[in-house]
């Protein structure tokens, strides 16, 4: 992602970041064949079409995998250590998204159901939108 704080997000995924900033999750689907794309693309890899529609999605899914971070590194200054980063398979569409676990880790396992929210996190001098997951 290329993100310019003065002009906002740019690139094929710009609409994703704009929607997150407005409190929604939107993902692209090819209008020609219905194939979902994430990361966002300009041209559909399934049918070659150029047109996509952005469709709002619920923030629910299951844990595909996760990792626990115990040591600080660049970009994680805003998080208390340790913290868990989840890769979540969304319930509504065949897409996986990354976010940080909020709340108690008891019950965290692959396949656990989660619900998400959209938050903001510090990244260097900027605040960017970010997904947060809670065990459901």
PDB file of C-alpha atoms in Angstrom:
ATOM      1  CA  UNK A   1       0.000   0.000   0.000  1.00  0.00           C
ATOM      2  CA  UNK A   2       1.176   3.461  -0.756  1.00  0.00           C
ATOM      3  CA  UNK A   3      -0.315   5.930   1.668  1.00  0.00           C
ATOM      4  CA  UNK A   4       0.282   9.658   1.539  1.00  0.00           C
ATOM      5  CA  UNK A   5      -1.110  11.472   4.558  1.00  0.00           C
ATOM      6  CA  UNK A   6      -1.672  14.657   2.536  1.00  0.00           C
ATOM      7  CA  UNK A   7      -3.538  13.007  -0.338  1.00  0.00           C
ATOM      8  CA  UNK A   8      -4.838   9.759   1.165  1.00  0.00           C
ATOM      9  CA  UNK A   9      -4.382   6.241  -0.157  1.00  0.00           C
ATOM     10  CA  UNK A  10      -3.487   5.546  -3.756  1.00  0.00           C
ATOM     11  CA  UNK A  11      -3.269   2.395  -5.856  1.00  0.00           C
ATOM     12  CA  UNK A  12      -5.699  -0.403  -6.629  1.00  0.00           C
ATOM     13  CA  UNK A  13      -6.463  -0.786  -2.930  1.00  0.00           C
ATOM     14  CA  UNK A  14      -7.173   2.910  -2.317  1.00  0.00           C
ATOM     15  CA  UNK A  15     -10.912   2.328  -1.949  1.00  0.00           C
ATOM     16  CA  UNK A  16     -10.219  -0.279   0.785  1.00  0.00           C
ATOM     17  CA  UNK A  17      -8.328   2.267   2.890  1.00  0.00           C
ATOM     18  CA  UNK A  18     -10.886   5.025   2.222  1.00  0.00           C
ATOM     19  CA  UNK A  19     -13.701   2.731   3.405  1.00  0.00           C
ATOM     20  CA  UNK A  20     -11.761   1.756   6.544  1.00  0.00           C
ATOM     21  CA  UNK A  21     -11.243   5.427   7.334  1.00  0.00           C
ATOM     22  CA  UNK A  22     -15.040   5.818   7.111  1.00  0.00           C
ATOM     23  CA  UNK A  23     -15.631   2.783   9.376  1.00  0.00           C
ATOM     24  CA  UNK A  24     -16.516   0.163   6.726  1.00  0.00           C
ATOM     25  CA  UNK A  25     -14.844  -2.886   5.244  1.00  0.00           C
ATOM     26  CA  UNK A  26     -15.222  -2.989   1.455  1.00  0.00           C
ATOM     27  CA  UNK A  27     -13.635  -5.565  -0.840  1.00  0.00           C
ATOM     28  CA  UNK A  28     -13.448  -5.747  -4.650  1.00  0.00           C
ATOM     29  CA  UNK A  29     -15.369  -8.256  -6.785  1.00  0.00           C
ATOM     30  CA  UNK A  30     -15.028  -8.559 -10.567  1.00  0.00           C
ATOM     31  CA  UNK A  31     -18.251  -7.465 -12.245  1.00  0.00           C
ATOM     32  CA  UNK A  32     -17.563  -9.806 -15.173  1.00  0.00           C
ATOM     33  CA  UNK A  33     -17.168 -13.139 -13.374  1.00  0.00           C
ATOM     34  CA  UNK A  34     -17.806 -12.420  -9.685  1.00  0.00           C
ATOM     35  CA  UNK A  35     -14.279 -13.377  -8.546  1.00  0.00           C
ATOM     36  CA  UNK A  36     -13.223 -11.725  -5.250  1.00  0.00           C
ATOM     37  CA  UNK A  37      -9.780 -10.140  -5.184  1.00  0.00           C
ATOM     38  CA  UNK A  38      -7.578  -9.396  -2.231  1.00  0.00           C
ATOM     39  CA  UNK A  39      -5.142  -7.805  -2.443  1.00  0.00           C
ATOM     40  CA  UNK A  40      -6.945  -5.514  -4.847  1.00  0.00           C
ATOM     41  CA  UNK A  41      -5.985  -5.645  -8.515  1.00  0.00           C
ATOM     42  CA  UNK A  42      -6.713  -3.504 -11.559  1.00  0.00           C
ATOM     43  CA  UNK A  43      -7.457  -6.499 -13.798  1.00  0.00           C
ATOM     44  CA  UNK A  44      -9.231  -9.748 -12.890  1.00  0.00           C
ATOM     45  CA  UNK A  45      -6.933 -12.768 -12.896  1.00  0.00           C
ATOM     46  CA  UNK A  46      -9.892 -15.102 -13.517  1.00  0.00           C
ATOM     47  CA  UNK A  47     -11.515 -13.531 -16.603  1.00  0.00           C
ATOM     48  CA  UNK A  48      -9.281 -10.615 -17.582  1.00  0.00           C
ATOM     49  CA  UNK A  49     -11.982  -8.033 -16.897  1.00  0.00           C
ATOM     50  CA  UNK A  50     -11.124  -4.512 -15.805  1.00  0.00           C
ATOM     51  CA  UNK A  51     -14.279  -3.617 -13.867  1.00  0.00           C
ATOM     52  CA  UNK A  52     -14.696  -4.253 -10.165  1.00  0.00           C
ATOM     53  CA  UNK A  53     -17.375  -3.310  -7.679  1.00  0.00           C
ATOM     54  CA  UNK A  54     -16.551  -2.667  -4.042  1.00  0.00           C
ATOM     55  CA  UNK A  55     -18.927  -4.477  -1.710  1.00  0.00           C
ATOM     56  CA  UNK A  56     -19.290  -3.829   2.017  1.00  0.00           C
ATOM     57  CA  UNK A  57     -18.551  -6.911   4.123  1.00  0.00           C
ATOM     58  CA  UNK A  58     -19.244  -7.884   7.729  1.00  0.00           C
ATOM     59  CA  UNK A  59     -16.214  -8.172  10.001  1.00  0.00           C
ATOM     60  CA  UNK A  60     -16.705 -11.775  11.104  1.00  0.00           C
ATOM     61  CA  UNK A  61     -14.584 -14.813  10.429  1.00  0.00           C
ATOM     62  CA  UNK A  62     -12.393 -17.558  11.816  1.00  0.00           C
ATOM     63  CA  UNK A  63      -8.730 -17.627  12.769  1.00  0.00           C
ATOM     64  CA  UNK A  64      -6.707 -19.105   9.908  1.00  0.00           C
ATOM     65  CA  UNK A  65      -3.399 -18.678  11.749  1.00  0.00           C
ATOM     66  CA  UNK A  66      -1.782 -16.363  14.281  1.00  0.00           C
ATOM     67  CA  UNK A  67       1.523 -15.366  15.798  1.00  0.00           C
ATOM     68  CA  UNK A  68       2.450 -13.865  19.146  1.00  0.00           C
ATOM     69  CA  UNK A  69       5.027 -11.072  19.228  1.00  0.00           C
ATOM     70  CA  UNK A  70       7.107 -10.613  22.370  1.00  0.00           C
ATOM     71  CA  UNK A  71       9.785  -8.197  21.169  1.00  0.00           C
ATOM     72  CA  UNK A  72       9.475  -4.652  19.820  1.00  0.00           C
ATOM     73  CA  UNK A  73      10.214  -3.872  16.189  1.00  0.00           C
ATOM     74  CA  UNK A  74       9.471  -0.941  13.893  1.00  0.00           C
ATOM     75  CA  UNK A  75       5.782  -0.210  13.476  1.00  0.00           C
ATOM     76  CA  UNK A  76       4.669  -1.987  16.652  1.00  0.00           C
ATOM     77  CA  UNK A  77       5.438   0.758  19.144  1.00  0.00           C
ATOM     78  CA  UNK A  78       1.728   1.350  19.828  1.00  0.00           C
ATOM     79  CA  UNK A  79       1.139  -2.240  21.031  1.00  0.00           C
ATOM     80  CA  UNK A  80       1.754  -3.595  24.522  1.00  0.00           C
ATOM     81  CA  UNK A  81       3.924  -6.725  24.366  1.00  0.00           C
ATOM     82  CA  UNK A  82       3.167  -9.509  23.888  1.00  0.00           C
ATOM     83  CA  UNK A  83       0.402  -9.168  21.295  1.00  0.00           C
ATOM     84  CA  UNK A  84      -1.176 -11.583  18.844  1.00  0.00           C
ATOM     85  CA  UNK A  85      -1.533 -10.908  15.124  1.00  0.00           C
ATOM     86  CA  UNK A  86      -4.277 -12.913  13.428  1.00  0.00           C
ATOM     87  CA  UNK A  87      -4.879 -13.943   9.848  1.00  0.00           C
ATOM     88  CA  UNK A  88      -8.671 -14.272   9.610  1.00  0.00           C
ATOM     89  CA  UNK A  89     -10.706 -15.990   6.916  1.00  0.00           C
ATOM     90  CA  UNK A  90     -13.851 -13.916   6.469  1.00  0.00           C
ATOM     91  CA  UNK A  91     -17.202 -15.688   6.771  1.00  0.00           C
ATOM     92  CA  UNK A  92     -18.911 -13.951   3.838  1.00  0.00           C
ATOM     93  CA  UNK A  93     -16.226 -14.057   1.131  1.00  0.00           C
ATOM     94  CA  UNK A  94     -13.110 -16.177   0.381  1.00  0.00           C
ATOM     95  CA  UNK A  95     -10.682 -13.510   1.602  1.00  0.00           C
ATOM     96  CA  UNK A  96      -8.171 -13.450   4.471  1.00  0.00           C
ATOM     97  CA  UNK A  97      -7.277 -10.280   6.359  1.00  0.00           C
ATOM     98  CA  UNK A  98      -4.683  -9.470   9.015  1.00  0.00           C
ATOM     99  CA  UNK A  99      -5.332  -7.681  12.292  1.00  0.00           C
ATOM    100  CA  UNK A 100      -4.349  -7.574  15.942  1.00  0.00           C
ATOM    101  CA  UNK A 101      -6.223  -9.448  18.677  1.00  0.00           C
ATOM    102  CA  UNK A 102      -7.898  -7.298  21.328  1.00  0.00           C
ATOM    103  CA  UNK A 103      -8.862  -8.674  24.708  1.00  0.00           C
ATOM    104  CA  UNK A 104      -8.146 -11.958  26.402  1.00  0.00           C
ATOM    105  CA  UNK A 105      -6.185 -14.604  24.485  1.00  0.00           C
ATOM    106  CA  UNK A 106      -7.918 -17.472  26.337  1.00  0.00           C
ATOM    107  CA  UNK A 107      -9.499 -19.616  23.650  1.00  0.00           C
ATOM    108  CA  UNK A 108      -7.256 -18.339  20.860  1.00  0.00           C
ATOM    109  CA  UNK A 109      -6.720 -21.200  18.426  1.00  0.00           C
ATOM    110  CA  UNK A 110      -6.888 -21.920  14.729  1.00  0.00           C
ATOM    111  CA  UNK A 111     -10.556 -22.099  13.738  1.00  0.00           C
ATOM    112  CA  UNK A 112     -11.778 -19.864  16.585  1.00  0.00           C
ATOM    113  CA  UNK A 113     -14.591 -17.493  15.546  1.00  0.00           C
ATOM    114  CA  UNK A 114     -13.799 -13.781  15.719  1.00  0.00           C
ATOM    115  CA  UNK A 115     -15.556 -10.460  15.234  1.00  0.00           C
ATOM    116  CA  UNK A 116     -13.735  -7.380  14.053  1.00  0.00           C
ATOM    117  CA  UNK A 117     -13.743  -3.646  14.459  1.00  0.00           C
ATOM    118  CA  UNK A 118     -11.944  -0.880  12.639  1.00  0.00           C
ATOM    119  CA  UNK A 119      -9.530   1.139  14.742  1.00  0.00           C
ATOM    120  CA  UNK A 120      -6.603   3.445  14.144  1.00  0.00           C
ATOM    121  CA  UNK A 121      -3.012   2.729  14.989  1.00  0.00           C
ATOM    122  CA  UNK A 122       0.153   4.773  15.095  1.00  0.00           C
ATOM    123  CA  UNK A 123       2.630   3.993  12.350  1.00  0.00           C
ATOM    124  CA  UNK A 124       5.583   6.300  12.623  1.00  0.00           C
ATOM    125  CA  UNK A 125       4.157   9.817  12.713  1.00  0.00           C
ATOM    126  CA  UNK A 126       0.876   8.841  11.032  1.00  0.00           C
ATOM    127  CA  UNK A 127      -2.333   7.243  12.264  1.00  0.00           C
ATOM    128  CA  UNK A 128      -3.641   4.637   9.861  1.00  0.00           C
ATOM    129  CA  UNK A 129      -6.767   2.463   9.888  1.00  0.00           C
ATOM    130  CA  UNK A 130      -6.297  -1.045  11.239  1.00  0.00           C
ATOM    131  CA  UNK A 131      -8.374  -4.120  11.944  1.00  0.00           C
ATOM    132  CA  UNK A 132      -8.833  -5.423  15.485  1.00  0.00           C
ATOM    133  CA  UNK A 133     -10.269  -8.848  16.227  1.00  0.00           C
ATOM    134  CA  UNK A 134     -11.970 -10.212  19.344  1.00  0.00           C
ATOM    135  CA  UNK A 135     -12.757 -13.823  20.051  1.00  0.00           C
ATOM    136  CA  UNK A 136     -16.476 -14.334  19.528  1.00  0.00           C
TER     137      UNK A 136
END
